[in-house]
Amino acid sequence: MRKTTSILVPMLTAACSLAVGQTAPSADKGKVIYDRWCTPCHGAVAPPENRFGGDGLPGTSALRFKYQGRLPELLEERTDLVPEFIRAVVRGGFFGMPITRKTEISDAELEDIIAYLTTNSD
Amino acid sequence: MALPPNVTEAEFSAALSEFASAVGAEWVFSSDEDVALYRDSYSIYWDEPEERVASAAVAPADVEQVQQIVRVANKYRIPLYPISTGRNLTYGGSAPNLSGSVVVDLKRMNRVLEVDEDRHFALVEPGVSYYDLYQHIQERGLKVMLDVPDPGWGSPVGNSLDRGVGFTMAPFRDHFGAHCGMEVVTPEGEVLRTGNGALPGSESWQDYRYGVGPMVDGLFAQSNFGIVTKMGFWLMPMPETYLTGTVTVPRYRDFDSLVKEVSYLEDSFLIGMPAFGSPAAAGGFGGGSPAFASLMQNGWPSVEQLEQFVSTQGRPAWSVDLRFYGPEEVVRASWESAKRRFRDRVPGAAFQDGDLWRLPLSPEAQATSVLKPQLGIPALEIFDMVARNANTIDDPWEGHADFFAFLPRKADAVHNAARVMFETYTEMGVPPLHHPFSTPVNFYSRAFIVVTFIPTWRDPARNAQSRELFSKILDRCAENGWGSYRTSPAFQDQLVSKYSYNDNALLRFQEKLKDGIDPNGIISPGRYGIWPAGMRSGRA
């Protein structure tokens, strides 16, 4: 389950560095963007089998193989994600996950995703 | 700052400034950090001097802005490389053929202009993804079915222009073949419409694609003769049901009869895309039985050895999943008639009834369905192939480069292609993927494809090995008369050079067109082997 009490912490932290005219990153907006762009690979609901040896969506399955239970396979359940890492993966690609351009996910939208995914962060 | 070839820094800066005037400064990307986002994530030349990289990117919002960009490019001789959603991974992604090109990123042109559920077509802009179009249809409850590629996050425009493919009935899974009507910005900045779109007042742009005179639509696929800004597509009416059934045949030699009968069903439009398999060799090199490993230990077996292997497995040599779309009465009758025909023609043919699904699927059924591509539902689940999976737990791929050997629908051709792949891999010391039970796919209903997947990495040494393997497979296939339908810029010149009939008459004809249509050579120089006049010296 997601924690809700700590949502304000990353939002306030991010807000401190906002330029005039920018709005604070929103975890709620981030969830909408995450659902659109990320859940097709990193979501929880999946067919019972896939074609190359996994048993879930590819991002979720890959992280299950990678972490072998040491960390949650669902990004939304992670507590260790930091903004720099999320930015680096989205903008740089990572093991089959391709680069995402700013015409697809803008910098502001990426900050929303970060706000959403760091909701649980310690 | 990277520069386009033969363009000074001052000229490039002036061009960027004029691009900014056309589209707004925020939609011109020229910092190293931003331009890096246009790299091909699956490049087989990653971080090597030969990697194709952009100099900048510009993202127009409408066709008028595209025209302005093209005019500026002509003024400064800036090579442009249009992308729609940039998700053409494995085939170059969002990176250009020619380093230094300015990517024209059409992602912002993302309007679904029309979906007609009575005449069964859609008209979309290049930035519309299959997900976007699917969502548009779902939200309105329109009774049409998409035919989607797998993965499905590309665009109908971009996918069809690279001759991408899907999974349903033959007329729809050939995505370029299913298009009807284009709007194109020419290399000189004019807007033209093809087919009945050229007739002012016509209401049948998406109904009749030929118009009058030569049909030029084909010039804009896998090419560099213009920037497509709108495109129509014929859609399948939403079928009432979807039914599957599996046919098996017992002997190795029965593949020939199986293929002929499936071709009859395909060409009669009685089935969607079939899926061939081999129960006897299930798992193949990736996890087959000890008996399979023993069979292959001394190289390619004889037919007699293969028949002997099959007879000891207790499983049929071959299978095919048949897929039927339509009213329940019709699909059940089609399946029964298919059974009758197989029974009459292949001794020992056996049948397994599949499931009947009523369409459209509920949202809950969609989420957990393994049938998504067959039912026109966009998905990314195929990325399991390249993401870390059970076969690559400690060494996941970064990407892949695929070669698709295009074959006639004949059993011998499939076996021969599998053998050529097997022998090429073996010769290079790479564990082979193919074996005598390898099966074809037929995205294009009139052809078989034997496909091979070659990993790409962020490691130059490993990429060099992948390139050598890919290149060798391409050569060997061409020696046998097998081309491929699509490849990345890294191999486009090599592939095009194989289509050399009569001293490259086809390519020379295309080059004459290029010189006339794009005199400054600004649109996608080098795409599918078509280079502007000043850049042809090195071609085969």
XYZ file of C-alpha atoms in Angstrom:
662
model
C 0.000 0.000 0.000
C 1.138 3.521 -0.680
C 1.896 5.832 2.187
C 0.120 9.152 1.998
C 1.469 11.009 4.977
C 4.854 11.761 3.439
C 3.590 13.212 0.150
C 4.206 16.758 1.301
C 7.880 16.246 2.024
C 9.184 15.775 -1.522
C 6.681 18.304 -2.839
C 7.900 20.960 -0.437
C 11.506 20.095 -1.149
C 10.942 20.470 -4.863
C 8.966 23.660 -4.397
C 11.943 25.323 -2.767
C 13.825 25.296 -6.067
C 10.970 26.428 -8.309
C 11.438 29.284 -10.689
C 8.846 32.015 -10.887
C 5.852 30.862 -12.902
C 6.410 27.159 -12.364
C 3.971 25.099 -10.414
C 5.024 22.617 -7.771
C 5.387 19.010 -8.870
C 2.237 17.065 -8.184
C 2.211 13.434 -7.145
C -1.408 13.240 -8.274
C -0.525 14.461 -11.746
C 2.475 12.189 -11.623
C 0.262 9.158 -11.111
C -1.796 10.041 -14.185
C 1.364 10.410 -16.273
C 2.860 7.283 -14.762
C -0.256 5.284 -15.589
C -0.108 6.463 -19.184
C 3.604 6.087 -19.860
C 4.984 3.615 -17.340
C 2.364 1.084 -16.271
C 2.255 -0.768 -19.613
C 5.687 -2.115 -18.584
C 5.910 -1.403 -14.851
C 2.340 -2.063 -13.755
C 1.011 -4.852 -11.589
C -1.885 -6.196 -13.641
C -0.628 -8.500 -16.310
C -1.450 -11.579 -18.309
C -0.654 -14.832 -16.583
C 2.296 -15.481 -18.868
C 4.461 -13.835 -21.431
C 6.610 -15.074 -24.199
C 10.144 -14.901 -22.916
C 10.161 -16.576 -19.572
C 8.604 -13.995 -17.293
C 5.172 -13.948 -15.785
C 4.208 -10.307 -15.723
C 4.665 -7.013 -17.473
C 8.220 -6.684 -18.745
C 9.487 -3.919 -16.456
C 7.973 -5.562 -13.413
C 9.229 -8.961 -14.459
C 12.728 -7.618 -15.159
C 12.971 -6.081 -11.705
C 11.758 -9.292 -10.134
C 14.566 -11.158 -11.880
C 17.026 -8.432 -10.910
C 16.205 -8.079 -7.247
C 15.038 -11.615 -6.454
C 12.813 -10.243 -3.695
C 15.425 -7.948 -2.151
C 13.483 -4.916 -3.381
C 9.882 -4.576 -4.555
C 9.392 -5.326 -8.241
C 6.809 -2.537 -8.466
C 8.386 0.904 -8.623
C 5.390 2.359 -6.821
C 6.251 0.283 -3.762
C 9.905 1.306 -3.632
C 11.122 3.521 -0.794
C 14.656 4.039 -2.071
C 14.085 5.876 -5.346
C 15.769 9.247 -5.650
C 15.016 11.954 -8.213
C 18.436 11.799 -9.866
C 18.081 8.102 -10.588
C 14.573 8.451 -12.001
C 15.678 11.324 -14.244
C 18.705 9.367 -15.433
C 16.678 6.300 -16.360
C 13.853 8.183 -18.086
C 16.212 10.409 -20.058
C 18.991 7.886 -20.614
C 17.253 4.561 -21.056
C 18.146 1.426 -19.169
C 18.467 -2.177 -20.354
C 15.878 -2.178 -23.085
C 13.885 0.732 -21.706
C 14.489 3.422 -24.306
C 15.173 7.118 -23.873
C 12.076 9.284 -23.388
C 12.110 12.666 -25.108
C 10.762 15.954 -23.798
C 8.048 16.015 -26.446
C 6.758 12.826 -24.818
C 7.295 13.557 -21.121
C 8.184 17.174 -20.441
C 10.580 18.167 -17.687
C 7.635 19.360 -15.595
C 5.819 16.066 -16.123
C 8.967 14.170 -15.190
C 9.075 16.096 -11.917
C 5.447 15.069 -11.349
C 6.408 11.428 -11.889
C 9.308 11.868 -9.487
C 6.957 13.357 -6.912
C 4.721 10.316 -7.313
C 7.474 7.705 -7.185
C 9.251 9.277 -4.225
C 6.087 9.480 -2.183
C 7.242 6.454 -0.259
C 10.913 7.371 -0.096
C 12.643 7.338 3.238
C 27.598 21.779 -30.840
C 27.334 19.170 -33.628
C 26.846 20.651 -37.069
C 25.141 19.372 -40.196
C 27.616 18.486 -42.952
C 28.849 21.435 -45.018
C 27.060 23.990 -42.846
C 28.947 26.655 -40.902
C 28.294 27.385 -37.272
C 26.962 30.810 -38.205
C 24.578 29.328 -40.768
C 23.412 26.712 -38.313
C 22.806 29.298 -35.609
C 20.823 31.379 -38.067
C 18.772 28.342 -39.059
C 18.063 27.464 -35.422
C 16.954 31.003 -34.837
C 14.567 30.828 -37.767
C 13.282 27.441 -36.603
C 12.578 29.095 -33.246
C 10.674 31.872 -34.971
C 8.570 29.216 -36.707
C 7.735 26.950 -33.775
C 8.689 28.856 -30.626
C 12.073 28.712 -28.919
C 10.918 26.115 -26.406
C 10.389 23.640 -29.246
C 13.886 23.867 -30.655
C 16.265 21.514 -28.896
C 19.944 22.191 -29.420
C 21.720 21.666 -26.094
C 23.847 18.533 -25.889
C 21.598 17.231 -23.143
C 18.440 17.660 -25.208
C 19.906 16.423 -28.474
C 21.074 13.264 -26.698
C 17.424 12.382 -26.173
C 17.228 11.739 -29.915
C 19.879 8.998 -29.831
C 18.797 5.545 -30.889
C 18.610 3.641 -27.598
C 19.176 0.385 -29.470
C 22.005 1.638 -31.673
C 24.398 -1.068 -32.757
C 27.063 1.669 -32.898
C 26.347 3.171 -29.463
C 29.125 5.604 -28.457
C 31.184 4.792 -31.565
C 32.069 7.359 -34.233
C 29.642 5.690 -36.655
C 26.638 6.199 -34.375
C 24.107 8.363 -36.234
C 23.317 11.400 -34.095
C 21.302 14.555 -34.601
C 22.579 18.129 -34.411
C 19.295 19.490 -33.075
C 15.588 18.802 -33.034
C 12.585 20.955 -33.808
C 9.017 20.090 -32.856
C 6.280 21.732 -34.936
C 2.659 21.852 -33.822
C 0.956 21.990 -37.212
C 1.451 21.611 -40.935
C 2.169 25.293 -41.465
C 5.073 25.051 -39.058
C 6.345 21.996 -40.912
C 6.299 24.054 -44.119
C 8.260 26.842 -42.467
C 10.854 24.376 -41.182
C 11.294 22.918 -44.652
C 11.754 26.367 -46.180
C 14.385 27.292 -43.612
C 16.148 23.985 -44.213
C 16.263 24.684 -47.941
C 17.624 28.143 -47.325
C 20.540 26.858 -45.240
C 20.839 23.343 -46.777
C 20.078 21.737 -43.425
C 19.279 17.993 -43.600
C 16.031 17.170 -41.807
C 14.946 13.831 -40.386
C 11.219 13.628 -39.604
C 9.981 11.240 -36.929
C 6.409 10.718 -35.842
C 6.541 9.259 -32.337
C 10.200 8.226 -32.576
C 9.473 4.728 -31.322
C 10.816 2.929 -34.356
C 13.180 1.023 -32.113
C 15.301 -1.660 -33.741
C 14.965 0.347 -36.954
C 16.763 3.486 -35.818
C 14.392 4.984 -33.259
C 14.474 8.767 -33.334
C 18.040 9.041 -34.682
C 18.697 10.117 -38.268
C 20.391 8.285 -41.111
C 22.865 11.125 -41.511
C 24.684 12.487 -38.496
C 24.169 16.203 -38.123
C 20.585 16.117 -39.362
C 17.956 18.120 -37.536
C 15.212 15.827 -36.292
C 11.716 17.100 -37.061
C 9.861 15.687 -34.083
C 6.173 15.463 -35.025
C 5.032 14.168 -31.638
C 3.156 17.414 -30.912
C 0.986 16.906 -33.994
C -1.193 14.495 -32.094
C -4.766 15.021 -33.204
C -7.124 12.191 -34.044
C -8.967 14.029 -36.797
C -11.680 11.517 -37.503
C -12.777 7.971 -36.779
C -15.787 6.802 -38.774
C -17.437 3.676 -37.393
C -19.775 3.320 -40.358
C -17.206 3.587 -43.127
C -14.497 2.122 -40.877
C -11.548 4.456 -41.155
C -9.419 6.820 -39.118
C -7.586 10.008 -40.100
C -4.704 10.944 -37.813
C -1.647 13.133 -37.443
C 1.850 11.660 -37.074
C 2.154 12.167 -33.327
C -0.905 10.040 -32.564
C 0.196 6.747 -31.040
C -1.740 3.508 -31.268
C -2.452 4.013 -27.561
C -3.913 7.446 -28.296
C -6.086 6.161 -31.125
C -7.192 3.172 -29.086
C -8.151 5.433 -26.193
C -10.081 7.722 -28.555
C -12.051 4.740 -29.865
C -12.647 3.275 -26.414
C -13.844 6.532 -24.888
C -16.426 6.939 -27.628
C -17.427 3.287 -27.811
C -16.762 3.192 -31.536
C -17.318 -0.178 -33.170
C -14.017 -0.559 -34.954
C -10.941 -2.662 -34.243
C -7.417 -1.419 -34.658
C -4.632 -3.548 -36.024
C -1.635 -2.773 -33.824
C 2.040 -3.595 -34.009
C 3.670 -5.173 -30.997
C 4.892 -3.110 -29.141
C 2.058 -0.668 -29.687
C 3.412 2.699 -28.594
C 4.433 3.840 -32.059
C 2.142 5.711 -34.384
C -0.056 4.509 -37.221
C 1.650 7.058 -39.489
C 5.234 6.201 -38.597
C 4.657 2.481 -38.372
C 2.932 2.255 -41.717
C 5.529 4.485 -43.388
C 8.181 1.996 -42.304
C 5.829 -0.782 -43.478
C 5.104 -2.061 -40.015
C 2.751 -4.921 -39.364
C 0.086 -6.252 -37.045
C -1.800 -9.400 -36.191
C -5.402 -9.466 -37.388
C -6.868 -10.040 -40.853
C -4.618 -9.755 -43.895
C -5.926 -6.433 -45.288
C -5.338 -4.682 -41.962
C -2.095 -6.138 -40.629
C -0.204 -4.753 -43.634
C -0.299 -1.252 -42.189
C 0.888 0.599 -45.254
C -1.462 -1.470 -47.382
C -4.342 -0.393 -45.135
C -3.704 3.317 -45.555
C -6.027 5.517 -47.582
C -5.010 9.079 -48.295
C -2.046 11.203 -47.214
C -1.206 14.828 -46.692
C 2.460 15.562 -47.396
C 4.735 18.560 -47.097
C 7.046 18.291 -50.087
C 10.785 18.975 -49.838
C 10.090 22.388 -51.326
C 7.501 23.220 -48.697
C 4.248 22.706 -50.593
C 1.333 20.737 -49.167
C -0.144 18.016 -51.347
C -2.874 15.488 -50.692
C -2.977 12.110 -52.382
C -5.878 10.168 -53.879
C -9.255 11.798 -53.562
C -7.748 14.282 -51.143
C -6.536 16.168 -54.217
C -10.131 16.775 -55.315
C -11.524 19.891 -53.616
C -14.876 19.134 -52.043
C -14.354 15.381 -52.055
C -15.834 13.551 -49.081
C -14.108 10.293 -49.953
C -10.441 10.947 -49.163
C -10.430 7.953 -46.814
C -12.686 5.833 -49.022
C -10.887 5.776 -52.372
C -7.137 5.972 -52.393
C -6.207 6.069 -56.060
C -7.741 9.343 -57.231
C -6.660 9.591 -60.858
C -3.278 9.197 -62.451
C -0.168 7.696 -60.885
C -0.509 6.752 -57.242
C 2.452 8.365 -55.493
C 1.733 7.291 -51.919
C 4.403 4.609 -52.076
C 7.059 7.262 -52.548
C 6.624 8.383 -48.965
C 7.219 5.015 -47.285
C 10.778 3.996 -46.322
C 12.012 7.019 -48.201
C 12.809 10.695 -48.188
C 10.464 12.440 -50.592
C 8.416 14.456 -48.128
C 7.030 14.769 -44.611
C 3.672 13.085 -44.098
C 1.439 15.233 -41.905
C -1.896 13.360 -42.113
C -2.788 9.833 -43.044
C -5.967 7.801 -43.293
C -6.312 4.131 -42.385
C -8.965 1.552 -43.068
C -10.127 -0.223 -39.933
C -11.877 -3.529 -39.375
C -15.451 -3.315 -38.090
C -15.429 -4.612 -34.521
C -16.073 -8.357 -34.926
C -18.758 -9.866 -32.749
C -16.487 -12.707 -31.669
C -12.978 -14.113 -31.849
C -12.440 -17.880 -31.976
C -9.247 -19.879 -31.894
C -8.514 -23.473 -32.808
C -5.329 -25.497 -33.103
C -4.437 -27.971 -35.820
C -1.615 -30.465 -35.399
C -0.035 -32.726 -37.983
C 2.037 -35.742 -37.002
C 5.071 -36.001 -39.300
C 7.966 -33.704 -40.157
C 7.055 -33.933 -43.844
C 3.495 -32.775 -43.112
C 4.640 -29.170 -42.788
C 4.315 -28.814 -46.545
C 0.626 -29.813 -46.509
C -0.016 -27.714 -43.421
C 1.436 -24.633 -45.092
C -0.584 -25.114 -48.276
C -3.845 -25.476 -46.406
C -3.180 -22.481 -44.151
C -2.373 -20.436 -47.261
C -5.744 -21.460 -48.710
C -7.499 -20.224 -45.574
C -5.482 -16.984 -45.488
C -5.972 -16.157 -49.120
C -9.697 -16.880 -48.812
C -9.862 -14.359 -45.928
C -11.201 -17.058 -43.634
C -8.573 -16.592 -40.891
C -6.452 -13.897 -39.324
C -2.723 -14.255 -38.801
C -1.897 -17.901 -38.076
C 0.709 -18.920 -35.512
C 2.845 -21.933 -36.369
C 4.600 -24.071 -33.793
C 6.354 -27.371 -33.267
C 5.161 -29.405 -30.267
C 7.801 -32.078 -30.948
C 10.651 -29.600 -30.594
C 9.054 -27.366 -27.968
C 11.728 -25.198 -26.400
C 14.259 -25.769 -29.183
C 17.741 -24.577 -28.327
C 16.380 -22.380 -25.554
C 15.146 -25.203 -23.361
C 14.219 -28.206 -25.446
C 14.447 -31.800 -24.386
C 17.713 -33.765 -24.045
C 16.554 -35.715 -27.093
C 16.436 -32.462 -29.075
C 19.962 -31.550 -27.983
C 21.106 -35.016 -28.992
C 19.409 -34.669 -32.378
C 21.309 -31.462 -33.118
C 24.713 -32.368 -31.710
C 26.166 -33.363 -35.072
C 24.715 -30.515 -37.086
C 21.671 -30.372 -39.319
C 19.882 -33.775 -39.296
C 18.464 -35.600 -42.305
C 14.718 -35.781 -42.846
C 14.839 -39.435 -41.833
C 16.521 -38.509 -38.553
C 13.931 -35.806 -38.011
C 11.056 -38.221 -38.622
C 12.678 -40.653 -36.207
C 13.025 -37.908 -33.589
C 9.372 -36.925 -33.972
C 8.196 -40.526 -33.684
C 9.957 -40.878 -30.327
C 8.556 -37.685 -28.835
C 4.903 -38.666 -28.583
C 3.982 -35.214 -29.812
C 3.032 -33.993 -33.277
C 5.696 -32.424 -35.445
C 3.822 -29.232 -36.220
C 0.919 -27.114 -35.052
C -0.869 -24.014 -36.178
C -3.193 -21.802 -34.185
C -5.980 -20.499 -36.378
C -7.783 -17.288 -35.490
C -11.269 -16.437 -36.696
C -13.014 -13.064 -36.527
C -16.723 -12.516 -37.082
C -20.224 -13.459 -35.968
C -20.334 -16.591 -33.826
C -22.245 -18.599 -36.424
C -19.667 -17.732 -39.044
C -16.496 -18.353 -37.026
C -17.757 -21.682 -35.733
C -18.640 -22.740 -39.270
C -15.265 -21.538 -40.554
C -13.456 -23.591 -37.921
C -15.512 -26.683 -38.750
C -14.837 -26.307 -42.457
C -11.134 -25.830 -41.767
C -11.116 -29.065 -39.778
C -12.794 -30.880 -42.652
C -10.284 -29.625 -45.163
C -7.270 -30.540 -43.001
C -8.772 -33.965 -42.244
C -9.224 -34.614 -45.966
C -5.705 -33.525 -46.893
C -3.351 -34.439 -44.033
C -3.540 -37.968 -42.617
C -3.381 -37.834 -38.855
C -4.366 -34.171 -38.540
C -5.828 -33.501 -35.093
C -7.730 -30.573 -33.636
C -8.030 -28.701 -30.381
C -10.927 -26.317 -29.964
C -9.900 -22.966 -28.517
C -11.879 -20.295 -26.746
C -14.558 -18.036 -28.133
C -14.326 -14.435 -26.955
C -17.145 -11.930 -27.316
C -15.908 -8.540 -28.454
C -15.077 -5.968 -27.446
C -13.441 -7.407 -24.361
C -14.362 -5.856 -21.043
C -11.666 -3.594 -19.553
C -10.968 -6.262 -16.926
C -10.512 -8.962 -19.539
C -8.299 -6.674 -21.594
C -5.885 -6.090 -18.716
C -5.185 -9.754 -18.189
C -5.530 -10.900 -21.759
C -2.659 -12.576 -23.535
C -4.447 -11.834 -26.794
C -3.907 -8.088 -26.910
C -2.182 -7.736 -30.308
C -4.530 -10.257 -31.927
C -7.459 -8.167 -30.716
C -5.997 -4.824 -31.720
C -5.200 -3.711 -28.166
C -1.885 -1.845 -27.828
C 0.560 -3.401 -25.390
C 4.237 -3.297 -24.493
C 4.465 -6.803 -23.143
C 6.756 -7.917 -25.942
C 9.493 -5.848 -24.314
C 10.000 -8.898 -22.159
C 12.139 -10.028 -25.073
C 14.713 -7.303 -24.533
C 14.212 -6.490 -20.857
C 15.901 -8.715 -18.314
C 14.150 -12.076 -18.582
C 14.597 -15.688 -17.581
C 17.188 -16.197 -20.308
C 19.172 -13.036 -19.545
C 18.980 -12.692 -15.766
C 22.652 -11.756 -15.385
C 23.236 -10.197 -18.780
C 20.221 -8.297 -20.108
C 20.284 -6.818 -23.581
C 20.201 -3.105 -24.285
C 18.323 -3.567 -27.530
C 18.099 -5.756 -30.546
C 18.618 -5.772 -34.287
C 16.352 -8.133 -36.158
C 16.727 -9.638 -39.581
C 13.592 -10.820 -41.313
C 14.258 -13.242 -44.153
C 11.318 -12.903 -46.539
C 10.359 -16.179 -48.156
C 7.706 -17.754 -50.326
C 5.151 -19.722 -48.322
C 6.823 -23.075 -48.885
C 8.007 -25.614 -46.347
C 11.348 -26.054 -48.099
C 12.023 -22.325 -48.018
C 11.403 -22.186 -44.271
C 13.723 -25.124 -43.602
C 16.400 -23.706 -45.891
C 16.294 -20.287 -44.257
C 16.470 -21.833 -40.786
C 19.473 -23.865 -41.923
C 21.262 -20.809 -43.324
C 20.685 -18.969 -40.037
C 21.845 -22.016 -38.056
C 24.995 -22.429 -40.097
C 25.872 -18.737 -39.987
C 25.512 -18.598 -36.218
C 27.498 -21.807 -35.824
C 30.258 -20.578 -38.126
C 30.629 -17.468 -36.001
C 30.672 -19.424 -32.780
C 27.381 -17.941 -31.605
C 24.803 -20.330 -30.132
C 22.204 -20.764 -32.869
C 18.538 -19.895 -32.447
C 17.280 -21.799 -35.474
C 16.792 -25.492 -36.028
C 14.866 -27.827 -38.335
C 11.616 -27.155 -36.475
C 11.870 -23.349 -36.684
C 8.594 -21.878 -37.810
C 7.768 -18.815 -39.868
C 5.616 -15.814 -39.117
C 3.499 -14.233 -41.782
C 2.757 -10.691 -40.835
C 2.354 -10.150 -44.543
C -0.231 -12.718 -45.545
C 1.452 -13.613 -48.835
C 4.948 -14.178 -47.486
C 6.696 -16.116 -44.767
C 9.353 -14.610 -42.557
C 12.073 -16.427 -40.682
C 13.302 -13.908 -38.159
C 16.398 -13.709 -36.054
C 16.964 -11.476 -33.039
C 20.474 -10.161 -32.448
C 21.260 -8.274 -29.213
C 22.692 -4.765 -29.128
C 24.716 -3.425 -26.235
C 26.377 -0.345 -24.820
C 29.687 -2.200 -25.286
C 31.480 -1.550 -28.607
C 33.214 -4.926 -28.644
C 29.961 -6.825 -28.251
C 28.234 -4.591 -30.771
C 31.007 -5.347 -33.251
C 30.222 -9.033 -32.926
C 26.488 -8.370 -33.338
C 27.171 -6.275 -36.439
C 29.320 -8.970 -37.982
C 26.628 -11.577 -37.367
C 23.853 -9.369 -38.715
C 25.839 -8.411 -41.773
C 26.755 -11.987 -42.524
C 23.158 -13.155 -42.178
C 22.033 -10.373 -44.490
C 24.630 -11.415 -47.091
C 23.824 -15.123 -46.837
C 20.104 -14.519 -47.102
C 20.532 -12.269 -50.116
C 22.653 -14.949 -51.798
C 19.587 -17.162 -51.478
C 17.206 -14.526 -52.793
C 15.817 -13.588 -49.398
C 15.553 -9.915 -48.589
C 14.137 -8.197 -45.540
C 11.315 -5.734 -45.185
C 12.902 -3.232 -42.854
C 16.152 -2.513 -41.115
C 18.017 0.160 -39.156
C 20.036 2.923 -40.845
C 23.178 0.984 -39.922
C 22.265 -1.678 -42.500
C 20.029 0.137 -44.974
C 22.749 0.710 -47.573
C 23.824 -2.909 -47.366
C 20.256 -4.177 -47.685
C 19.350 -1.844 -50.532
C 22.523 -2.851 -52.405
C 21.122 -6.378 -52.680
C 18.148 -5.189 -54.734
C 20.486 -4.697 -57.655
C 18.630 -6.147 -60.649
C 19.853 -4.676 -63.935
C 22.698 -2.660 -62.523
C 20.693 -1.158 -59.652
C 18.026 0.144 -62.016
C 15.510 0.564 -59.197
C 17.815 2.600 -56.980
C 18.996 4.707 -59.920
C 15.352 5.471 -60.749
C 14.723 6.452 -57.130
C 17.769 8.707 -57.213
C 16.435 10.492 -60.306
C 13.219 11.093 -58.420
C 15.181 12.341 -55.443
C 17.080 14.836 -57.557
C 13.892 16.200 -59.061
C 11.717 16.246 -55.963
C 14.318 17.282 -53.383
C 16.977 19.214 -55.315
C 18.750 20.378 -52.156
C 18.653 16.910 -50.642
C 17.249 18.101 -47.326
C 14.821 15.313 -46.423
C 16.328 12.315 -44.627
C 19.501 11.914 -46.676
C 20.413 8.256 -46.937
C 17.105 6.809 -45.856
C 16.839 3.324 -47.351
C 19.883 3.950 -49.507
C 18.597 7.063 -51.257
C 21.281 9.733 -50.953
C 21.274 13.195 -52.476
C 23.440 13.611 -55.561
C 26.408 15.007 -53.651
C 26.554 12.094 -51.227
C 26.384 9.098 -53.544
C 30.046 8.468 -54.154
C 30.369 5.788 -51.520
C 27.311 3.738 -52.347
C 27.550 0.190 -53.576
